[in-house]
Each structure stands twice: as C-alpha cells, then as structure tokens.
Short mmCIF file of C-alpha atoms and ligand atoms in Angstrom, two decimals:
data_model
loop_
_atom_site.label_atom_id
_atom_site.label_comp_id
_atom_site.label_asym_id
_atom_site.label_seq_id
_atom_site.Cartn_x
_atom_site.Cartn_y
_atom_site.Cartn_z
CA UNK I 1 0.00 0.00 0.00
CA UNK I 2 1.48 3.63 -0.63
CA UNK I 3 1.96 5.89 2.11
CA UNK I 4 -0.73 8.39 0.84
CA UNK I 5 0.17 11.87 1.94
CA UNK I 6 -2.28 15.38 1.53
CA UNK I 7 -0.76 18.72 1.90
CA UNK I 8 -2.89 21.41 3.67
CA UNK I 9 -2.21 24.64 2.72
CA UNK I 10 0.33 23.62 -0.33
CA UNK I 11 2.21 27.15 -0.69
CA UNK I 12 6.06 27.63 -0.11
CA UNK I 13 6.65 25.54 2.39
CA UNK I 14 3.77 22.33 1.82
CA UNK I 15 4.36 22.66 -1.43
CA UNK I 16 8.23 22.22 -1.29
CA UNK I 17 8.13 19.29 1.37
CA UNK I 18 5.09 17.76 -0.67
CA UNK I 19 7.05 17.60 -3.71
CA UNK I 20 10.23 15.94 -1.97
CA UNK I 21 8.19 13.72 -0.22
CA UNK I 22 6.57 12.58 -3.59
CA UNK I 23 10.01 11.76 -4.78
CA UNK I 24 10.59 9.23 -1.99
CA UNK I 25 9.31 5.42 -3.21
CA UNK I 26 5.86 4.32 -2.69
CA UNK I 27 4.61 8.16 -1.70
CA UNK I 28 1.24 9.86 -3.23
CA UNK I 29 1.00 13.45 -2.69
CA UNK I 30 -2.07 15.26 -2.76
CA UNK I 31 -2.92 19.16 -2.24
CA UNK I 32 -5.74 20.98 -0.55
CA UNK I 33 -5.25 24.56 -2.49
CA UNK I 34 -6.71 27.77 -2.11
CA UNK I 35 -6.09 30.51 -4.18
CA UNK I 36 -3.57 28.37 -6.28
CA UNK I 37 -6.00 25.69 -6.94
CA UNK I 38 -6.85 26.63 -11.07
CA UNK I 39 -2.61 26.79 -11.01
CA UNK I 40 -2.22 23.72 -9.95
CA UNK I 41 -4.92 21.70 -11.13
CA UNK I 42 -4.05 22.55 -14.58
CA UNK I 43 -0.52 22.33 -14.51
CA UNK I 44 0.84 21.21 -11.02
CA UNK I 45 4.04 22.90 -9.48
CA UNK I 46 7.07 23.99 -10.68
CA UNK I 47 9.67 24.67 -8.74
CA UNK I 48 13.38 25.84 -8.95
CA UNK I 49 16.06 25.26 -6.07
CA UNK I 50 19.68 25.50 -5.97
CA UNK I 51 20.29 22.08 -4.85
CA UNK I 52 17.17 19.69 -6.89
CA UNK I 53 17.16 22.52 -9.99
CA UNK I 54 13.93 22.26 -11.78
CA UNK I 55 11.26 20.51 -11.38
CA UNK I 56 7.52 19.41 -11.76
CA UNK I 57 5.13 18.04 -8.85
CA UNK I 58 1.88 16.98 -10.09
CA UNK I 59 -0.24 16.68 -6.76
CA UNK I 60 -1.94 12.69 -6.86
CA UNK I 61 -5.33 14.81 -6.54
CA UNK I 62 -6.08 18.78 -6.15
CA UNK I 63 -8.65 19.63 -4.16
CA UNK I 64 -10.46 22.69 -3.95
CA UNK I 65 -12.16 22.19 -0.84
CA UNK I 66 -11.85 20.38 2.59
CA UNK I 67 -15.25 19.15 1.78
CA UNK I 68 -14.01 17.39 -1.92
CA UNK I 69 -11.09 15.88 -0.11
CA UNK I 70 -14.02 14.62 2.05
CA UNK I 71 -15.41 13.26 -0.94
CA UNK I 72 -13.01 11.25 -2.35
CA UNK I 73 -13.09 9.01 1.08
CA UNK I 74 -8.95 8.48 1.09
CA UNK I 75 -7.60 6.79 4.01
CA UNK I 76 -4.72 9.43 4.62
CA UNK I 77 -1.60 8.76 5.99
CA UNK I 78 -0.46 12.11 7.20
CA UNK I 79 -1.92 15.39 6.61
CA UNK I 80 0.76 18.04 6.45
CA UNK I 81 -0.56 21.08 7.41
CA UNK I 82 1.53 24.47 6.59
CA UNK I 83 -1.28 27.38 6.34
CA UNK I 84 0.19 30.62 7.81
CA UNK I 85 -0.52 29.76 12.33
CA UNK I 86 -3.05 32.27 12.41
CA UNK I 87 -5.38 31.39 15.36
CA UNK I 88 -6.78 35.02 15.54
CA UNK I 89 -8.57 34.59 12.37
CA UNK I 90 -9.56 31.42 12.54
CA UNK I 91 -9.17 27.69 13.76
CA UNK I 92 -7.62 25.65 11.24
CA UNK I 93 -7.98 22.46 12.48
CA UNK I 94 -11.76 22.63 11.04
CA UNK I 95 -10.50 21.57 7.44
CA UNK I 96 -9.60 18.31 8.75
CA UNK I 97 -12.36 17.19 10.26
CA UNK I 98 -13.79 13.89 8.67
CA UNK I 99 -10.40 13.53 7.45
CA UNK I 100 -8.41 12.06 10.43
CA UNK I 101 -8.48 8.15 10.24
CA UNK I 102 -7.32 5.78 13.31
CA UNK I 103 -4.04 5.69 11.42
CA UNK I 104 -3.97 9.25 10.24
CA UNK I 105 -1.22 11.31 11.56
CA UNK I 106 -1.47 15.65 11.97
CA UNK I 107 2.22 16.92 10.81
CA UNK I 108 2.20 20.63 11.45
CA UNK I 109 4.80 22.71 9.71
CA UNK I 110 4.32 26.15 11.23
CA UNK I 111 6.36 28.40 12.82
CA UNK I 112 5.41 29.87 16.58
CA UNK I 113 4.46 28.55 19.96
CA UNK I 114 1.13 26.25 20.66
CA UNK I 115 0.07 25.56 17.25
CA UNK I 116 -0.58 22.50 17.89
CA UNK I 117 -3.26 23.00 20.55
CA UNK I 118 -6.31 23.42 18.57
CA UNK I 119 -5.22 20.05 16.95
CA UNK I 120 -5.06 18.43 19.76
CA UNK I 121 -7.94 19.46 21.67
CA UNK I 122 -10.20 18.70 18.54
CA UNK I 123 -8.28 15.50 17.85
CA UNK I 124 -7.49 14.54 20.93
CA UNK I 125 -6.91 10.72 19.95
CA UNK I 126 -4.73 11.05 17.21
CA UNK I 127 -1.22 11.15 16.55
CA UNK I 128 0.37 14.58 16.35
CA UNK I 129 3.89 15.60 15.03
CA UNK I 130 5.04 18.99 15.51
CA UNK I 131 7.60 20.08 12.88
CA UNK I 132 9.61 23.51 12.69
CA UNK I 133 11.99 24.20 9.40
CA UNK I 134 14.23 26.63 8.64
CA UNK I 135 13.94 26.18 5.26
CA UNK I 136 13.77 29.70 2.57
CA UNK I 137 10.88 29.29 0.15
CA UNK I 138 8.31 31.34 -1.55
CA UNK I 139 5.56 31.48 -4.29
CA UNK I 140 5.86 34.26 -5.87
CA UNK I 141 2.89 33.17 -8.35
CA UNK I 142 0.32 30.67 -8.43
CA UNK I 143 1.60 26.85 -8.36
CA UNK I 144 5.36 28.50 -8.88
CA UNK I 145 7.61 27.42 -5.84
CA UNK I 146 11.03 28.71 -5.48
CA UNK I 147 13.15 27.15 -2.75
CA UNK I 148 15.87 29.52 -2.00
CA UNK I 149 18.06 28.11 1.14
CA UNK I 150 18.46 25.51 3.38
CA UNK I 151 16.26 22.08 3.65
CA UNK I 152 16.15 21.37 7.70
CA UNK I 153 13.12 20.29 8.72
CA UNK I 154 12.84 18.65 12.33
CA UNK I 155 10.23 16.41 13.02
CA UNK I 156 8.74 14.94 17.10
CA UNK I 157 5.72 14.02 18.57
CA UNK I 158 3.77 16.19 20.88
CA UNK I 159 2.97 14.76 23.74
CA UNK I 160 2.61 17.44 26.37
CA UNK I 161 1.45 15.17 29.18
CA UNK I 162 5.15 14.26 29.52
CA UNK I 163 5.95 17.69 30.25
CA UNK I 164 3.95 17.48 33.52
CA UNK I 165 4.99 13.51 34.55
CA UNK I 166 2.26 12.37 33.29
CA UNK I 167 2.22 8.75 31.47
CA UNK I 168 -0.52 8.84 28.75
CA UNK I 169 -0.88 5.77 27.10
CA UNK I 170 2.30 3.94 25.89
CA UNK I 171 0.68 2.08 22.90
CA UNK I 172 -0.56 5.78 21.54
CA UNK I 173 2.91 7.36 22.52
CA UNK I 174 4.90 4.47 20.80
CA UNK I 175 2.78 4.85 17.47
CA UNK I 176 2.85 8.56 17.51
CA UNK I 177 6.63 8.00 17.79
CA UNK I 178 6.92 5.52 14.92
CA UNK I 179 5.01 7.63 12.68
CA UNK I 180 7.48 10.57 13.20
CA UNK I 181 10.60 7.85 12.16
CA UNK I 182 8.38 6.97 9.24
CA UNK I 183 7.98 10.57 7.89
CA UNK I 184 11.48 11.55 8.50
CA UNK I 185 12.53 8.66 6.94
CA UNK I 186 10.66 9.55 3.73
CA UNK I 187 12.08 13.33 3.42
CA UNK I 188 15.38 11.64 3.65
CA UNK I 189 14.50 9.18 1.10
CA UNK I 190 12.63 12.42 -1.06
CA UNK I 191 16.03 14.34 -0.90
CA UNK I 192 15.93 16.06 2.55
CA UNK I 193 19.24 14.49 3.92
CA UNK I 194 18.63 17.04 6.67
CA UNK I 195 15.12 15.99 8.05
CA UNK I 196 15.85 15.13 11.90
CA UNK I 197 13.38 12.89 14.21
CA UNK I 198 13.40 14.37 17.97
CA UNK I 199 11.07 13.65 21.18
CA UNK I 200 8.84 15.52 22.22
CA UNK I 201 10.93 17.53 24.98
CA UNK I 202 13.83 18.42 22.15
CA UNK I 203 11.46 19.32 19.24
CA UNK I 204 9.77 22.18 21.72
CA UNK I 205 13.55 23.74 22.11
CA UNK I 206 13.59 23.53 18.71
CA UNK I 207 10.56 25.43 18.96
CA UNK I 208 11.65 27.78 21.23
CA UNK I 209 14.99 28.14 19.55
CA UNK I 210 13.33 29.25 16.64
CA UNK I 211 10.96 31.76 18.31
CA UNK I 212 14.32 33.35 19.54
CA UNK I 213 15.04 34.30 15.62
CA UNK I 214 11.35 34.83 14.64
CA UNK I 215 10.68 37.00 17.66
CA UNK I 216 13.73 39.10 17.14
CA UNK I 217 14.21 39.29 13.60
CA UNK I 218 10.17 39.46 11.99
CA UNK I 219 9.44 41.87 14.09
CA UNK I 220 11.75 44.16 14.18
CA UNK I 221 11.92 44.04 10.73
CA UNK I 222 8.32 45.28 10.02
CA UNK I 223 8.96 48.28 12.76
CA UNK I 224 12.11 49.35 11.05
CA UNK I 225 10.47 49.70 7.73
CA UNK I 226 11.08 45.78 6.21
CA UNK I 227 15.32 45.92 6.97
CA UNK I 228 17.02 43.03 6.21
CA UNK I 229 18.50 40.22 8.43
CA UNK I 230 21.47 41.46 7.51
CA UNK I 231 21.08 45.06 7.26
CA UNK I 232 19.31 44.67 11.29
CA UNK I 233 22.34 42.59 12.22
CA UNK I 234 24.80 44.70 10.92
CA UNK I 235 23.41 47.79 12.55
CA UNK I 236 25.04 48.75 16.09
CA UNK I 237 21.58 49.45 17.71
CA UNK I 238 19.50 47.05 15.80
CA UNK I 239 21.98 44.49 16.58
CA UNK I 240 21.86 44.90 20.32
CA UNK I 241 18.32 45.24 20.38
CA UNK I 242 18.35 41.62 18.28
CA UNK I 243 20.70 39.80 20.94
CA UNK I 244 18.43 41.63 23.62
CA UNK I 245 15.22 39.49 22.22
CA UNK I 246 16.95 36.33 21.54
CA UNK I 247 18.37 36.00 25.12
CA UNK I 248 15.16 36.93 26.93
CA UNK I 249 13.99 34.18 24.75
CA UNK I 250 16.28 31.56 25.27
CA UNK I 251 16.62 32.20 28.74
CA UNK I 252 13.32 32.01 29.16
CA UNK I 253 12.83 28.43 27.08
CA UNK I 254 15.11 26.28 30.00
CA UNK I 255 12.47 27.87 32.63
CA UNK I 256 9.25 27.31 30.93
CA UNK I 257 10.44 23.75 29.78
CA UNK I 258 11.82 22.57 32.82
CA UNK I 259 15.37 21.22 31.39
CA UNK I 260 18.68 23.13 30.55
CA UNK I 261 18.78 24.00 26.52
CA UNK I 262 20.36 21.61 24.81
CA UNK I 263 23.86 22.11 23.64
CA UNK I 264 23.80 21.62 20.15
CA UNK I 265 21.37 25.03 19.66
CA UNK I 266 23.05 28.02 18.45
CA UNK I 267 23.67 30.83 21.20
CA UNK I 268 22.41 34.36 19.98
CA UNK I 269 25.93 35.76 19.50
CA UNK I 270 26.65 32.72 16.99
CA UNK I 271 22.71 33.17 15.49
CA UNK I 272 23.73 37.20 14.87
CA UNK I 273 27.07 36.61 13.73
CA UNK I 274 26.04 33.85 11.16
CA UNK I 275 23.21 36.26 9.89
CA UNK I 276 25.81 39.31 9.81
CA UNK I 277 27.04 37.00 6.93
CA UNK I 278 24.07 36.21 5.19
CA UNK I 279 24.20 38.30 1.85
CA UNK I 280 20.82 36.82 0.83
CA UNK I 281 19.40 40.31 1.03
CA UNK I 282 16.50 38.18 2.54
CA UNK I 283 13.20 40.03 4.77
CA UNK I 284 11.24 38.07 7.41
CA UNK I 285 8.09 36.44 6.07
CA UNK I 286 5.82 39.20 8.44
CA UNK I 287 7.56 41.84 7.20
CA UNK I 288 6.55 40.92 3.54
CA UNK I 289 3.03 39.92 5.10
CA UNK I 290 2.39 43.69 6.75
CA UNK I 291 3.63 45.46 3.40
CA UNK I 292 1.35 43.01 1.44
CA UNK I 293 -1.57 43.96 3.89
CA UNK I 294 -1.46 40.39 5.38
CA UNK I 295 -2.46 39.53 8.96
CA UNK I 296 1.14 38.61 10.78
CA UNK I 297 1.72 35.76 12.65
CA UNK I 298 1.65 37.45 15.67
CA UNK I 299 -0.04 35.61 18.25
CA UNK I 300 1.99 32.24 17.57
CA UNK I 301 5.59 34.24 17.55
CA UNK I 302 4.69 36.85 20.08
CA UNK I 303 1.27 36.50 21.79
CA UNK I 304 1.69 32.24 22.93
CA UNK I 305 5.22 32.39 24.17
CA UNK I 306 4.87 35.95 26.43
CA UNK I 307 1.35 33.73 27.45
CA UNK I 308 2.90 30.50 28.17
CA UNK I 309 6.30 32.22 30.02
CA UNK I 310 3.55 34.23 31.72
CA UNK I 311 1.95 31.13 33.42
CA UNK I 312 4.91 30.11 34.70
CA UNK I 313 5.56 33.87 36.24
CA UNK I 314 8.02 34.59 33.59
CA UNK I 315 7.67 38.46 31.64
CA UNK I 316 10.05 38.78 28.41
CA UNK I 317 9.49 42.56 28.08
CA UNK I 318 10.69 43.15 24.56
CA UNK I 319 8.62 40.89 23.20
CA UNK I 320 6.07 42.00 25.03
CA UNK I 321 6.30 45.51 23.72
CA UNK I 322 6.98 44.21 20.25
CA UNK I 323 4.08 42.53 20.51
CA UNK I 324 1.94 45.14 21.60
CA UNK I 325 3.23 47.53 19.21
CA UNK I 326 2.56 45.42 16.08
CA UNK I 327 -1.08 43.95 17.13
CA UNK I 328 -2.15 47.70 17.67
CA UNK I 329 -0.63 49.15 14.42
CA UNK I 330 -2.51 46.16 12.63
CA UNK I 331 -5.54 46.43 14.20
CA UNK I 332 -5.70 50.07 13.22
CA UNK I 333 -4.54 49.28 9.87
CA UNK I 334 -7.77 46.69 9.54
CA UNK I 335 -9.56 49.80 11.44
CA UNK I 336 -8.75 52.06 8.52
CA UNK I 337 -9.88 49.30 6.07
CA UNK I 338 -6.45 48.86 4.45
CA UNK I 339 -5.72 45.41 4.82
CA UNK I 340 -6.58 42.04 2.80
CA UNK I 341 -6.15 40.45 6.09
N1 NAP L 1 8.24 30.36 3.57
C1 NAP L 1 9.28 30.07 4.35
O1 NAP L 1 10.44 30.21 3.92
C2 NAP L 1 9.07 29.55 5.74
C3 NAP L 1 10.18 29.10 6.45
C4 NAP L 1 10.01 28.54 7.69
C5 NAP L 1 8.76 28.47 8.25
N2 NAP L 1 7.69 28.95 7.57
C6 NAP L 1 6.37 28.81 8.19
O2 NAP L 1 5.62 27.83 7.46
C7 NAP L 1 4.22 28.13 7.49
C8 NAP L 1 3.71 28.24 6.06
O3 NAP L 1 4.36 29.35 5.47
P1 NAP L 1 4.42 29.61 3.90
O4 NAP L 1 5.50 30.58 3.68
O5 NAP L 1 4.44 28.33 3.16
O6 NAP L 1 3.02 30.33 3.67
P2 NAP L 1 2.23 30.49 2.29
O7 NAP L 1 3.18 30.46 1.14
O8 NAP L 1 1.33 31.65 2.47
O9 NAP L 1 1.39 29.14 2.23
C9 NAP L 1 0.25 28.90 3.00
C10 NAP L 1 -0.74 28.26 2.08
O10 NAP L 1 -1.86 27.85 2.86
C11 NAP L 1 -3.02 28.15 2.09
N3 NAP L 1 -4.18 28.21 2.95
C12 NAP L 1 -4.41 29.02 4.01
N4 NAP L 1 -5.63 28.77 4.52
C13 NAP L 1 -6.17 27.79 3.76
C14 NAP L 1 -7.41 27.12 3.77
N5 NAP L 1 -8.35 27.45 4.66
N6 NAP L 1 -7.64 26.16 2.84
C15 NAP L 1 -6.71 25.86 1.93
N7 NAP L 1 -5.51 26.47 1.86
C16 NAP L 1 -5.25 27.41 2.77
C17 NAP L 1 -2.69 29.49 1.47
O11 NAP L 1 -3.60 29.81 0.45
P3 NAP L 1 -3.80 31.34 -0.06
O12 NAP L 1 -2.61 31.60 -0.94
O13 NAP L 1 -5.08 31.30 -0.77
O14 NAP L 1 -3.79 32.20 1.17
C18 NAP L 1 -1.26 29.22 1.01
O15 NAP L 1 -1.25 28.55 -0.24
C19 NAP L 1 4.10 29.43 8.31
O16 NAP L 1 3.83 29.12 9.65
C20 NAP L 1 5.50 30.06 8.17
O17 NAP L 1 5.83 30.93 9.23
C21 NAP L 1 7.80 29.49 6.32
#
C-alpha cells in the first residue's frame, strides 16, 4: 500500500516538502489549495532550487475544498498542514475534520508557539507531530515554488502530558513515535538528507529556539520599515536590540520547559554573527506579510510564548512591547480598512 500523503495549505513551504516527499518510493502526494488551486490543477508545481534545480510536482489529486477531499473518502496517511498559524482569524484544524483516520497522523509545519493546541484538543486521539523548518521558500505566483536556502526540517511528537509527569498511554505514545521515524525517513528518502526525528521535549527547544530568531528578527523588521536580516544585524543598535530578544527568549525556554537548553542550539551571539554573513538580502516572512496587507503571525511568535512564560511567572518585556506595538498598528490598519487580512 502507498503511504498516501495530503498537503494542507500547499504554498512555499507544503508545497516544497510535498514535492520531496513525492520523490521518496511508494509516496502519493495530494494538495488541498486555495487561491492556487486553477494553477495547480491545470498544470501542477514547478519549482526551482539550488540544490534539486527544476522541477515538476503533479499533486496525486487537487482539491479545492476540505469538503471534496471529504469526498473522495482516502484513508490518509499524514496530513501536512503548513497554512500561515493564524489562530486570531480562525481555527484551522476545522479543514480536517472527517479527514483524520485511526491511522492518520497531523504533521504541522508552522512556525510559533502552541500551534498545535487546537489540533489536539479537537483531535485529541490522534497522533500529532510537531515540525519547525528553517527552510527559505516562496511562491511568488500561483503553483510556482522557489526554494531559495536551506532544507532542515525537524520532526517529534507532541505529547505534552510528559511535560507534567504524566504517562498517557504507551501504545498511543509508541505509534505517535513511529510515525514521526516513518515521515522523517521519507524526506530523507525524497532528498531532505537534513530531516531530523526528535522527542517531544527536544522538538519544543527547537521550537523555542526558533521563536528566539522569529521573535527578534520578523518583528523588528516590520517596525524598522522591512530591513534586512542582515542590514538589522549589521546595525550597532538594531543588533543589540536583536541579541536583547533572543536571550530573553532563550533564557526564558530552560524555565518554561523545565530542562537546561540543549547544547547543540546556536547561542544568539553565533545566530547574529552567522546572519551578519548572510548576503541573501533576505526580509522576514511578516515583514513581507504587513507590506502586502497580510495579517502577521503574531499571536503564535509573540502572543503564545509571552502567554505561556507568563503562566509560569516569567515576563520577556521586549517581546512584550513588540508585541503590543505590532497587534495595535494592525488592528488600526484593519480599522482604517487597508488590509486584505
Ligand atoms: N516560507 C518560508 O520560507 C518559511 C520558512 C520557515 C517556516 N515557515 C512557516 O511555514 C508556514 C507556512 O508558510 P508559507 O510561507 O508556506 O506560507 P504560504 O506560502 O502563504 O502558504 C500557505 C498556504 O496555505 C493556504 N491556505 C491558508 N488557509 C487555507 C485554507 N483554509 N484552505 C486551503 N488552503 C489554505 C494558502 O492559500 P492562499 O494563498 O489562498 O492564502 C497558502 O497557499 C508558516 O507558519 C511560516 O511561518 C515558512
């Protein structure tokens, strides 16, 4: 039987790790599109990378709507699911209801804190694997992929009960942990030599460790006027003001998750030193969503991890007023009737 895989959200990012995972043996990729859908229907995906060139990925089926996947009654294997983490708009762990099997596992591909909550309190049976990449990609038009940088992509089950001592069930834990071997096993197989399996206590530093970039760099970059990573890093303020975030962050992360970082993450000075060398001339994704009139990820990179540092009597206070800075210059913006939100 193939490993049947459907991609949930299929722009830069589902798109690119759909398209490697179709590559591995005995995978079928399908995509749930949006606004791409006539794109890709017609004539698939191309994409362009540095390190695979040029290719085609013809989804298995494109689907317009949760309710034709519905439809066509397929017994999915995983559901990748890489829509922006917007939980302030919407919850959208609604398109896969009627989709999730006994043997269906949720892969989320997001960036921020607690995205996989909704999942998991609407699912609360099924297997869920939290994923965080820091892979470049975009689609700059519809069904046209371009992968820019880097491939890592690292993959663990969440299973928070273990975070407070608790013991679940062991069967459920053991499958949700087999799963996660199987799917990193196939992104290797696709291409993705770097595609890393982790528990669930080292994928949320992972997490965390990426907050600390997202939370200094996104952010910043939309208040300065959409600066580069470079151009912030490289600036003797900016650059202070970058380390400043990062710290509070990964201070913060040993605190909140109970065990010292690992070793193996970068420190901030290495993070800020590697991206003083990074001549990509590349912008955060929210600074590119504010100037496109896009609601930011805000809540997930800001809003959840000031919340859950909160709870355990932590304050980070330049995230906080990062974060209150940007969700009251977009909600005035939406005010004023500017955005596309
Ligand atoms: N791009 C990167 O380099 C990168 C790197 C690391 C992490 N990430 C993270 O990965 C996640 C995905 O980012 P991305 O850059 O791939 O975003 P993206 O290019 O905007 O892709 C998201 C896709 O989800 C679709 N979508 C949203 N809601 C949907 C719905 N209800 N039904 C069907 N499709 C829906 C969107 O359709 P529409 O086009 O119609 O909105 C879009 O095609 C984010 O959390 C981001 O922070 C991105």
């Amino acid at each position: 039987m193939p490993t049947r895989v459907l991609i949930v959200g299929a722009g830069a990012v589902g798109a690119f790790y759909g398209s490697r995972l179709a590559c591995a043996p005995n995978v079928l990729v399908s995509a749930l599109c949006r606004s791409n859908y006539k794109a890709v229907k017609s004539k698939g995906f191309q994409i362009t990378s540095p390190q695979y060139q040029e290719y085609e990925f013809k989804p298995e089926h494109t689907f317009q709507s949760p309710e034709e996947v519905r439809k066509a009654a397929i017994g999915w294997d995983y559901l990748l699911v890489a829509t922006k983490a917007l939980p302030d708009l919407g919850d959208d762990s609604s398109l896969l209801e009627g989709l999730v099997g006994d043997k269906t596992a949720i892969v989320l591909v997001q960036n921020g804190l607690g995205v996989e909550e909704p999942y998991q309190r609407r699912f609360p049976n099924s297997s869920i694997l939290s994923a965080v990449t820091i892979v470049s990609a975009a689609q700059p038009s519809h069904g046209v992929i371009s992968h820019n940088r880097w491939t890592r992509i690292s993959i663990g089950p969440f299973l928070p009960h273990l975070d407070s001592g608790g013991t679940g069930s062991k069967t459920s834990d053991n499958i949700a942990t087999e799963l996660n071997k199987h799917l990193v096993d196939l992104l290797q197989q696709g291409g993705i030599s770097d595609a890393e399996a982790y528990d669930h206590a080292g994928l949320q530093f992972v997490r965390w460790h990426k907050i600390a970039i997202n939370a200094a760099m996104n952010p910043s970059s939309t208040l300065s006027g959409g600066s580069t990573n470079q151009a912030m890093s490289n600036d003797p303020e900016l650059s202070r003001h970058l380390l400043g975030v990062m710290n509070e962050v990964l201070d913060a992360a040993p605190k909140v998750l109970g065990q010292p970082l690992p070793k193996h993450l970068a420190t901030a000075d290495r993070i800020l030193r590697s991206t003083q060398k990074n001549a990509s001339g590349s912008k955060p994704s929210m600074a590119i969503d504010w100037e496109q009139g896009r609601r930011m990820e805000l809540e997930v990179i800001l809003g959840n991890p000031i919340r859950i540092a909160r709870e355990k009597g932590l304050e980070m206070p330049r995230l906080q007023s990062l974060y209150a800075l940007l969700r009251m210059a977009q909600e005035n913006r939406e005010k004023e009737g500017k955005s596309k939100i």
